[in-house]
Short mmCIF file of C-alpha atoms in Angstrom, two decimals:
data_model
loop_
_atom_site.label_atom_id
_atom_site.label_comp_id
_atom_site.label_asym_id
_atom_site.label_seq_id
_atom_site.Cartn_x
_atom_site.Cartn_y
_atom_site.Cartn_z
CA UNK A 24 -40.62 84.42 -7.28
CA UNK A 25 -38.63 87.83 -7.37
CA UNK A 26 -36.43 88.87 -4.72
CA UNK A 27 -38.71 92.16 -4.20
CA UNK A 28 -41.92 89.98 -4.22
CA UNK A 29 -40.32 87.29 -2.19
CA UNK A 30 -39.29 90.65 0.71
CA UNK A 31 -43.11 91.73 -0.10
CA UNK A 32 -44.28 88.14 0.81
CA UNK A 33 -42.68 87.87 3.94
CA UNK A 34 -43.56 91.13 5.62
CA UNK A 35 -47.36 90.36 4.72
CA UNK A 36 -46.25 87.07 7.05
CA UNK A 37 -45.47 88.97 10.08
CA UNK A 38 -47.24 88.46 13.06
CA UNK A 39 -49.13 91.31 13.75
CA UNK A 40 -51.36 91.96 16.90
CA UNK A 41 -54.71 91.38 16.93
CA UNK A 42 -54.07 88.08 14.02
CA UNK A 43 -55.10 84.35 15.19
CA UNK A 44 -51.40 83.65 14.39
CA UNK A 45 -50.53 86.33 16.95
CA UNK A 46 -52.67 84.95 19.45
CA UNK A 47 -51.32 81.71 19.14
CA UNK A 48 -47.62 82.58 18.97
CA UNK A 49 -48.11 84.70 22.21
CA UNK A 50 -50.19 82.39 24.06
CA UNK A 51 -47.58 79.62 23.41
CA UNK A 52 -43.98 81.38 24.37
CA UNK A 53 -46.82 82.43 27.54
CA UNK A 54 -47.19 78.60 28.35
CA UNK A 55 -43.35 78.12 27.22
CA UNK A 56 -42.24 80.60 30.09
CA UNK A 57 -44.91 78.98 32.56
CA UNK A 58 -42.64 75.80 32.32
CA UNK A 59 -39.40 77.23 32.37
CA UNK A 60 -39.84 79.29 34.95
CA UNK A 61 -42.22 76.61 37.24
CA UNK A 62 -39.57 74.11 36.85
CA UNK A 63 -36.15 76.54 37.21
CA UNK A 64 -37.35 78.42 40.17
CA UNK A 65 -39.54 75.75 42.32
CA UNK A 66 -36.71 75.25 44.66
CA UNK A 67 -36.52 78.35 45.88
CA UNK A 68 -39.29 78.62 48.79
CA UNK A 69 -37.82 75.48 49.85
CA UNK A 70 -34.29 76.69 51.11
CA UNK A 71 -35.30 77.13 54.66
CA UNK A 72 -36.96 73.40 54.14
CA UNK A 73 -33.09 72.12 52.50
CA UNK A 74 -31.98 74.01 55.86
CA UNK A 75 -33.31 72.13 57.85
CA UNK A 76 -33.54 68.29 56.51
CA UNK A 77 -30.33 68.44 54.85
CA UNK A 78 -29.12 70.44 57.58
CA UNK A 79 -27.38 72.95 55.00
CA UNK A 80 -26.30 76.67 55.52
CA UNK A 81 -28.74 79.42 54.06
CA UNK A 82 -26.00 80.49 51.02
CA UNK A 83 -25.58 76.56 50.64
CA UNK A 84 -29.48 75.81 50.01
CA UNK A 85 -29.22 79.24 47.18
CA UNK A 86 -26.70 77.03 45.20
CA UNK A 87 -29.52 74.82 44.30
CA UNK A 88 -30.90 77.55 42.62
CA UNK A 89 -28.19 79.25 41.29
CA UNK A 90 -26.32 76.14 40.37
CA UNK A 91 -29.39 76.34 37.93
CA UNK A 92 -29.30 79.89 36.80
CA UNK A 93 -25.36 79.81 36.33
CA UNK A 94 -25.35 76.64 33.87
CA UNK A 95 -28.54 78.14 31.64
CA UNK A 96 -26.25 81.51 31.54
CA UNK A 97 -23.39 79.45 30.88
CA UNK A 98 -25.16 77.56 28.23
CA UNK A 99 -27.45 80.56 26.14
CA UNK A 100 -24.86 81.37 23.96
CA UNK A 101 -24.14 77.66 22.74
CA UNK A 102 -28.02 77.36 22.47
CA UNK A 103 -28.29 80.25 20.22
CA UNK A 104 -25.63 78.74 18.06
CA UNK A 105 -27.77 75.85 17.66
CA UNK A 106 -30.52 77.43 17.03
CA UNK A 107 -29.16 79.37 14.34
CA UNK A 108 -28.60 76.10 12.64
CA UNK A 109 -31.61 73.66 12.93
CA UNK A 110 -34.25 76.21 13.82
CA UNK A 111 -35.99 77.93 16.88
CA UNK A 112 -39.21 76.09 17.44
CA UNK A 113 -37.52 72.75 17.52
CA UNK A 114 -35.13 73.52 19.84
CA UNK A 115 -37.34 75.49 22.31
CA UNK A 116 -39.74 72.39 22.29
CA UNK A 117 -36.87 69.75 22.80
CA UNK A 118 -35.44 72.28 25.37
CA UNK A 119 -39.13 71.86 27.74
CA UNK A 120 -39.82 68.38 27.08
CA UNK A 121 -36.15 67.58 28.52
CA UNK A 122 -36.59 70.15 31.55
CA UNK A 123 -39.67 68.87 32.77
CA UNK A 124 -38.16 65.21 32.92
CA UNK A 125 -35.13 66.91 34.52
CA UNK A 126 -37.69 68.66 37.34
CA UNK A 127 -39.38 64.96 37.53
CA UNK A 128 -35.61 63.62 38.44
CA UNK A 129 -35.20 65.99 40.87
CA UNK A 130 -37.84 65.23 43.06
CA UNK A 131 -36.18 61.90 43.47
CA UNK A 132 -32.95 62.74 44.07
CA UNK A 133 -31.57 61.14 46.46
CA UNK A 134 -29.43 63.57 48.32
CA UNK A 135 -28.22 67.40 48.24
CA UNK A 136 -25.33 66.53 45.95
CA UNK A 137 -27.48 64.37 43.34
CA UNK A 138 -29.53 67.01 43.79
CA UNK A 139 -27.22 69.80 42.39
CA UNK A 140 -26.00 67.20 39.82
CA UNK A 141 -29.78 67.26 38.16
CA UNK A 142 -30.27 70.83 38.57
CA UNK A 143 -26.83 71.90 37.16
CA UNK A 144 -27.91 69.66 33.72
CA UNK A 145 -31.57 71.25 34.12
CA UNK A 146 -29.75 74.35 34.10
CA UNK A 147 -28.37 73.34 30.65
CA UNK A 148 -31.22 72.12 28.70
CA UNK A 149 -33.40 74.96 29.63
CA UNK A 150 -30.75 77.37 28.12
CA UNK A 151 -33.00 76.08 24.60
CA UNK A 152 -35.49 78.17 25.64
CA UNK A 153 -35.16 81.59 26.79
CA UNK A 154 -32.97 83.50 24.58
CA UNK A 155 -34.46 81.69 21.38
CA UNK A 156 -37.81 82.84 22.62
CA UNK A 157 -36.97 85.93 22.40
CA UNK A 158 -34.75 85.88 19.33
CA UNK A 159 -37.84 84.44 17.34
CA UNK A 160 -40.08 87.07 18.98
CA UNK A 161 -37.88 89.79 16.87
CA UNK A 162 -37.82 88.13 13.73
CA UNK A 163 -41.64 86.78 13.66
CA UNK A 164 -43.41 89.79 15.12
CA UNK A 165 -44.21 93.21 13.49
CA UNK A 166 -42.01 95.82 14.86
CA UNK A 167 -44.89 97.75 16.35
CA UNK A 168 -46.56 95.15 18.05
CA UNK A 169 -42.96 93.46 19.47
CA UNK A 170 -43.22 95.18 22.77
CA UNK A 171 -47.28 93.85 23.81
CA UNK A 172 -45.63 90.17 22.81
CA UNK A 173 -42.25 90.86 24.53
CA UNK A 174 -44.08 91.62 27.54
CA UNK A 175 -46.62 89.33 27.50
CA UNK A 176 -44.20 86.58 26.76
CA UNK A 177 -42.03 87.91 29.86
CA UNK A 178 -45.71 87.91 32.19
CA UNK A 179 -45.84 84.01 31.27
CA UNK A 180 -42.61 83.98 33.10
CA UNK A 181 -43.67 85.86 36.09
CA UNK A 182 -46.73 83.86 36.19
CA UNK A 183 -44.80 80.37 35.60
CA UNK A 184 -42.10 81.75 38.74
CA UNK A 185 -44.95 82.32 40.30
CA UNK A 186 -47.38 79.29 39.93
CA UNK A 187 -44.02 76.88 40.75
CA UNK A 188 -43.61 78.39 43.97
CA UNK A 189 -47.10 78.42 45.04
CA UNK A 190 -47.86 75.07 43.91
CA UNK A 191 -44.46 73.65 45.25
CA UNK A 192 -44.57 75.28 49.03
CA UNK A 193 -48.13 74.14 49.27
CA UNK A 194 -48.27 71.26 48.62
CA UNK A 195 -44.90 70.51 50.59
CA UNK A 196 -47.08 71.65 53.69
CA UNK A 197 -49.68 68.89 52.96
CA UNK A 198 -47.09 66.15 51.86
CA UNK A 199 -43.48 66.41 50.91
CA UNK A 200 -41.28 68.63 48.96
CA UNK A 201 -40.88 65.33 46.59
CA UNK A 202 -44.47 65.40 45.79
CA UNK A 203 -44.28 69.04 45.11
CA UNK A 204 -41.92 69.10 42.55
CA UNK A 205 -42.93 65.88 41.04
CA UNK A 206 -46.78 66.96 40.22
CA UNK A 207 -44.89 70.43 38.74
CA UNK A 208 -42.92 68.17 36.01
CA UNK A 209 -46.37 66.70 34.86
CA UNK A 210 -47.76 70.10 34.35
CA UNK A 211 -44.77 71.29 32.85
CA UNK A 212 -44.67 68.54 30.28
CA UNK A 213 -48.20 69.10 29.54
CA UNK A 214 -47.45 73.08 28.85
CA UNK A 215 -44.55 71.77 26.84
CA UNK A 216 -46.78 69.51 24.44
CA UNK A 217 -49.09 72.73 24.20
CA UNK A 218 -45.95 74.57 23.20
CA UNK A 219 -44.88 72.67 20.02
CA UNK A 220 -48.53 72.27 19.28
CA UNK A 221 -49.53 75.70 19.12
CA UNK A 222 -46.60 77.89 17.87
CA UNK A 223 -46.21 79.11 14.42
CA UNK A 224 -43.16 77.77 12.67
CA UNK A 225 -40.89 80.37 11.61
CA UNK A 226 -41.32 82.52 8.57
CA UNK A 227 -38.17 84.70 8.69
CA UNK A 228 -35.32 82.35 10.04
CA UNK A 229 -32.83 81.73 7.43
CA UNK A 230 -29.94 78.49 8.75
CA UNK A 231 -26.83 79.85 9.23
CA UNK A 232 -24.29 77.33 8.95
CA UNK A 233 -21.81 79.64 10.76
CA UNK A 234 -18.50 78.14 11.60
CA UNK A 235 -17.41 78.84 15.73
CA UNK A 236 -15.38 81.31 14.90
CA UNK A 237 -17.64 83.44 13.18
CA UNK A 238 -19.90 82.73 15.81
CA UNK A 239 -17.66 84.89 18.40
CA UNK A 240 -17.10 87.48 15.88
CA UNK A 241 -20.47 87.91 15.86
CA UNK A 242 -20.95 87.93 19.53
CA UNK A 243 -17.52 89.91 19.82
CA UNK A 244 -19.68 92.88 17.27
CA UNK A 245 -22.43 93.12 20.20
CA UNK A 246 -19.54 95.27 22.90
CA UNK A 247 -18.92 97.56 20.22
CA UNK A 248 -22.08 98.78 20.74
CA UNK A 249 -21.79 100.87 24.14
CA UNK A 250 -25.68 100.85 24.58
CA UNK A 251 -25.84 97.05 24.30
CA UNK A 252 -23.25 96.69 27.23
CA UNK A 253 -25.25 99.29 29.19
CA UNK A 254 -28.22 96.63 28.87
CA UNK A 255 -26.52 93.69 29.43
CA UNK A 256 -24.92 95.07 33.18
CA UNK A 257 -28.22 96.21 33.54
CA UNK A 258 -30.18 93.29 33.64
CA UNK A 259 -27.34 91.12 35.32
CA UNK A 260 -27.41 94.12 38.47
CA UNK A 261 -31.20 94.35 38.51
CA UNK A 262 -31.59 90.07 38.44
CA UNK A 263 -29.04 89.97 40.64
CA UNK A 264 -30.79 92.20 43.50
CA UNK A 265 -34.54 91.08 42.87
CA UNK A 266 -33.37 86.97 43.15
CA UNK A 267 -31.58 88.62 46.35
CA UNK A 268 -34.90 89.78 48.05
CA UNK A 269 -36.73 87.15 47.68
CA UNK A 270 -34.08 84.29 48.17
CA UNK A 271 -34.18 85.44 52.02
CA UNK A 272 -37.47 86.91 52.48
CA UNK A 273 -38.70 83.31 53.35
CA UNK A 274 -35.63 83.37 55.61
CA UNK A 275 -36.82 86.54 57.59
CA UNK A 276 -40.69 85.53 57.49
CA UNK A 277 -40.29 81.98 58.44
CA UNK A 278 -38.24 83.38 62.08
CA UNK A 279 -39.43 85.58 64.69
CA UNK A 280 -41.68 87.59 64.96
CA UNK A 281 -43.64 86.63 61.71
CA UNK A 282 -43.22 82.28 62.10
CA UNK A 283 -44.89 81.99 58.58
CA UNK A 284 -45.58 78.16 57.43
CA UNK A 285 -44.40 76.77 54.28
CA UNK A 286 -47.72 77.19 52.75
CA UNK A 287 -47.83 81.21 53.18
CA UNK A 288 -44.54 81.84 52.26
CA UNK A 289 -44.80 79.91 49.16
CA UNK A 290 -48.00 82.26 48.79
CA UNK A 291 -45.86 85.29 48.73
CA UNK A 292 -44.99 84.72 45.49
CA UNK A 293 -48.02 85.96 44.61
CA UNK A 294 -46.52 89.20 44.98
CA UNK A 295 -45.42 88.26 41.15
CA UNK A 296 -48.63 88.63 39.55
CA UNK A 297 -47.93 92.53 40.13
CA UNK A 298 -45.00 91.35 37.68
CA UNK A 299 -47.26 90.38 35.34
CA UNK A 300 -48.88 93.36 34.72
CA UNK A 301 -46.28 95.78 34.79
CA UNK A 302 -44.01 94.15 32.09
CA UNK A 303 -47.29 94.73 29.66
CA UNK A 304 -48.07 97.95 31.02
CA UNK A 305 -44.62 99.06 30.84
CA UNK A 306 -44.21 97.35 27.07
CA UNK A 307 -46.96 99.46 25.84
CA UNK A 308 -45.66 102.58 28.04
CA UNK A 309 -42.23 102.48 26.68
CA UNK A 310 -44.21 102.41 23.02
CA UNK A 311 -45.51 105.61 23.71
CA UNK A 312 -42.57 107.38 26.35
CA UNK A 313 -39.79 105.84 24.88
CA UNK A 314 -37.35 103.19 27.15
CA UNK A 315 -35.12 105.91 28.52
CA UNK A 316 -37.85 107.52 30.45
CA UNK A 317 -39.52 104.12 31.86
CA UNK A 318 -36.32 102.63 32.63
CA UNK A 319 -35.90 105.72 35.00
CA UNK A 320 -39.32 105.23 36.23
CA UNK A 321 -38.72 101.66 37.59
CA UNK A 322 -35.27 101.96 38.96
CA UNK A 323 -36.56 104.60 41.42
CA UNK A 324 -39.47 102.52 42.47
CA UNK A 325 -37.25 99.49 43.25
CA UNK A 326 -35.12 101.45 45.44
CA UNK A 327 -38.33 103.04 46.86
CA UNK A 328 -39.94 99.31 47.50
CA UNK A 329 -36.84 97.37 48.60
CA UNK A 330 -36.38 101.08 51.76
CA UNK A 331 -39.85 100.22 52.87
CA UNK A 332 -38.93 96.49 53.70
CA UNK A 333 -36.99 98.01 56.62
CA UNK A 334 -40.48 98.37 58.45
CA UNK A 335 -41.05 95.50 61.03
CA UNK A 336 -43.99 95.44 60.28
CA UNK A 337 -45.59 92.79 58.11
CA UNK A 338 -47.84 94.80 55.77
CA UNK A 339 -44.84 97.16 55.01
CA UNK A 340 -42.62 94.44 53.88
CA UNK A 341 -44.91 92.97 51.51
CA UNK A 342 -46.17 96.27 50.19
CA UNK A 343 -42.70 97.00 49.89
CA UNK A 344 -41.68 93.58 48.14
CA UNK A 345 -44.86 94.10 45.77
CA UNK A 346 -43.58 97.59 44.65
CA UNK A 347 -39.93 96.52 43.81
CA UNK A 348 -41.48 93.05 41.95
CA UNK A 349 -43.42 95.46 40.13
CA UNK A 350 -40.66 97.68 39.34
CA UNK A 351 -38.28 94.92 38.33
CA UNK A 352 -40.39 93.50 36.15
CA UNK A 353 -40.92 96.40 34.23
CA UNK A 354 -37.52 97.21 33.74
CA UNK A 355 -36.84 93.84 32.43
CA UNK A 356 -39.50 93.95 29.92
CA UNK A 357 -37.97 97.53 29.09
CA UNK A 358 -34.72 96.42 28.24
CA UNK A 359 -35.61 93.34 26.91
CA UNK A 360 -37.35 94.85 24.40
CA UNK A 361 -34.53 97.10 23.26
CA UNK A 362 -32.01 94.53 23.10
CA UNK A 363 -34.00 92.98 20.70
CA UNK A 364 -34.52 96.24 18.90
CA UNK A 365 -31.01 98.08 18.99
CA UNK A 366 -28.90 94.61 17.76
CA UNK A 367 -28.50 95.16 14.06
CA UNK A 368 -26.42 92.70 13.73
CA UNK A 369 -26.33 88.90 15.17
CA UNK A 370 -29.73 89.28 17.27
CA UNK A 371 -29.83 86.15 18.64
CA UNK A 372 -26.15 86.42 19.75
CA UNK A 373 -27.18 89.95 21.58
CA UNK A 374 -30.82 88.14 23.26
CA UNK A 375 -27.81 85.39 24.83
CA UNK A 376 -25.81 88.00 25.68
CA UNK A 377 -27.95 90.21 27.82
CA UNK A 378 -29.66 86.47 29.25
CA UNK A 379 -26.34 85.65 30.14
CA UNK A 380 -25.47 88.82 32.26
CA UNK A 381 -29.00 88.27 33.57
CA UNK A 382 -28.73 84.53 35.42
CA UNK A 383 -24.98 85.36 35.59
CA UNK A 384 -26.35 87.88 38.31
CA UNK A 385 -29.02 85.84 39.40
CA UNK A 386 -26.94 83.21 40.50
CA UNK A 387 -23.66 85.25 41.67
CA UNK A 388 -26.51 87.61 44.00
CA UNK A 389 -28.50 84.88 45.46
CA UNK A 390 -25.48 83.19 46.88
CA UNK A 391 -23.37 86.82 47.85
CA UNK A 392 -26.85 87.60 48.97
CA UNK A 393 -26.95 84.85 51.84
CA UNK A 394 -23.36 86.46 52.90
CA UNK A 395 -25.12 89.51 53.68
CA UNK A 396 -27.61 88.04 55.71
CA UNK A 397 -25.32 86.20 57.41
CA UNK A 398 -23.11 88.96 58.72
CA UNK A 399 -26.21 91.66 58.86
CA UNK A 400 -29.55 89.99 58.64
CA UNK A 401 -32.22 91.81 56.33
CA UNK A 402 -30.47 94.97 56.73
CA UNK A 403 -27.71 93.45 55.22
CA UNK A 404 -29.72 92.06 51.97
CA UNK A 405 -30.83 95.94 51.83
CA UNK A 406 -28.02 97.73 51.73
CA UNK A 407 -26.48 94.73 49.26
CA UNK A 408 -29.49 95.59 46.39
CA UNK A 409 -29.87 99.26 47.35
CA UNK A 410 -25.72 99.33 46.19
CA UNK A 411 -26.98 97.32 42.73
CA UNK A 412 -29.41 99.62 42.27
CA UNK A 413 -27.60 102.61 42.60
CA UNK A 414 -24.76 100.78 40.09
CA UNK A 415 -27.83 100.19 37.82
CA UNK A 416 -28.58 104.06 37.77
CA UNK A 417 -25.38 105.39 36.85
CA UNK A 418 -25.49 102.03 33.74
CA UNK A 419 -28.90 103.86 32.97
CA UNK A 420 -27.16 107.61 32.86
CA UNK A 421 -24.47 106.25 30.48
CA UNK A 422 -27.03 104.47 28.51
CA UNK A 423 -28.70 107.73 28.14
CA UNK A 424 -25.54 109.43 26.87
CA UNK A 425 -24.79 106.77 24.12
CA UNK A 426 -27.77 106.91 22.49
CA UNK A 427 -27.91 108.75 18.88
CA UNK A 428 -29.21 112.14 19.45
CA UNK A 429 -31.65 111.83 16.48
CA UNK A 430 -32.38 108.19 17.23
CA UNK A 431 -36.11 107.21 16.24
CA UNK A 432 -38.36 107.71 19.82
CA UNK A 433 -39.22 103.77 20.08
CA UNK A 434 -34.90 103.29 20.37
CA UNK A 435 -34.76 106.06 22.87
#
């Protein structure tokens, strides 16, 4: 076969939207971030639960958490160096199967520091999954139909952050936090098997048998792009202040005046399916507006959302919550998507790069977080993300002013 027919061969082999392929390869990186985001986050409407039975501090039950979120950062780029040699799909699927034993481990741990031990190597192995995700998401899928899959990829992990939480403070209520997290690792490894089932093997990954060095050349290339940076800071700030919020939300709720039970504040979290929507709505949005303008859009509404959680009232705190999960989520999707779209060069080294900023400020703004509401209560966890997001608008005002002036409207 000719070169040209062999280029004409594999764009006919895109995944385009509205194919059975398409439907399959979405539906499976949805179950993929289900499990990776069930398993990673499950711990965290249990902190005032590690409080009190392991009688631990507030910024000391966050490290089991961000212990987590630092290690996958940590990890990403090493995992996309893998991955660039023995393929995305098997990677991603060795990446679950090993996480959801990992989440089964953990709810027999032992103690708080075997504990962190299994959620710092969790941490690790789960690194397989997110950046490749997304890295095969910009190869496989037609350009025009990346940001619907981005985003729908990205609700799977709203609705898997979600569904852990739920399932894991419930069920704590009616038996232990043990039981929780050990029925989540069953239905983790069953979204796993789904996984490698279901998704299309790759079409346009080529092995790179890159040597280390070349490797950091290549993820050296990704600063000299000025817009890329602006992303990356961008999603570690905005991470950073949403993990904040709801790291000591349960905190607030679970005291006077409010006394909420395990069970309601793990149902919250539903406060995520709001997530879910907006990272489509704004995908298809930021089609049609272009990035710059929807990025805008949801940084103002997070600083709008996280003001109204002043209120003492209860209504006005979730309303509030539910407009700044909303807002986040939308943003992410947004930039994402661009990352994905602006790296020319080494894509799967830019996806690591702007995952790594992203659980870099997870982890470092859960645990500064509990700081803040040590010295200052919720006012303190305020003014801590209301500073983020102000950081995060100036990112977004010199992201704006490195763009090309005549760049094509779906990069603007």
């Amino acid at each position: 076969m000719s070169a040209s027919a062999r280029s004409s061969h594999q764009q006919d082999h895109y995944l385009s939207r509205g194919s059975a392929e398409y439907k399959r390869g979405s539906l499976a990186l949805f179950a993929a971030g289900l499990a990776t985001f069930a398993v990673l986050y499950c711990v965290q409407p249990l902190f005032p639960v590690f409080t009190k039975t392991m009688n631990l501090t507030p910024a000391a039950a966050s490290i089991t958490l961000s212990v987590s979120t630092i290690l996958l950062a940590i990890s990403l780029p090493i995992a996309g160096f893998i991955s660039d040699r023995v393929g995305r799909k098997s990677l991603m699927s060795i990446s679950l199967v090993i996480s959801s034993i990992c989440c089964l481990l953990t709810a027999l741990a032992p103690n708080y520091g075997s504990l962190l031990i299994i959620r710092a190597f969790q941490g690790i192995v789960l690194a397989g999954l997110p950046a490749i995700a997304m890295t095969y998401l910009s190869e496989e899928m037609e350009p025009k139909s990346l940001g619907f899959a981005m985003g729908l990829y990205i609700s799977g992990n709203t609705v898997g952050g979600l569904f852990g939480r739920i399932s894991v403070g419930t069920i704590t209520d009616l038996s232990s936090w043990r039981w929780a997290i050990g029925i989540l690792a069953m239905i983790s490894l069953i979204a796993s098997i789904y996984f490698w089932r279901h998704l299309p093997a790759s079409r346009h990954f080529t092995p790179k048998k890159m040597q280390p060095k070349e490797v950091l050349s290549l993820f050296a290339a990704q600063f000299h792009d000025k817009g890329l940076v602006c992303l990356f800071i961008l999603g570690g700030v905005l991470m950073g202040g949403f993990v904040t919020m709801y790291n000591y939300l349960g905190y607030r709720l679970s005291d006077a005046p409010y006394h909420l039970s395990q069970t309601v504040l793990g149902w919250i979290f539903i406060l995520y399916l709001v997530g879910t929507f907006s990272s489509t709505f704004m995908g298809k949005l930021s089609d049609r507006l272009g990035r710059s303008k929807v990025l805008w859009i949801n940084l103002a509404l997070m600083l709008f959302g996280i003001l109204v959680t002043l209120s003492s009232h209860l209504i006005l705190i979730l309303l509030g919550a539910a407009v700044v999960t909303f807002a986040f989520f939308g943003a992410h999707s947004t930039a994402s998507s661009w990352v994905g779209s602006r790296a020319k060069l080494g894509k799967a080294q830019a996806s690591s790069l702007y995952l790594l900023f992203y659980y870099v400020g997870s982890s470092l703004g859960g645990t500064v977080g509990g700081l803040f509401w040590s010295r200052a209560g919720w006012t303190g966890i305020v003014d801590m993300i209301s500073i983020l997001l102000l950081i995060a608008m100036f990112v977004s005002l010199e992201l704006t002013v490195v763009l090309p002036k005549k760049a094509p409207h779906h990069l603007k």
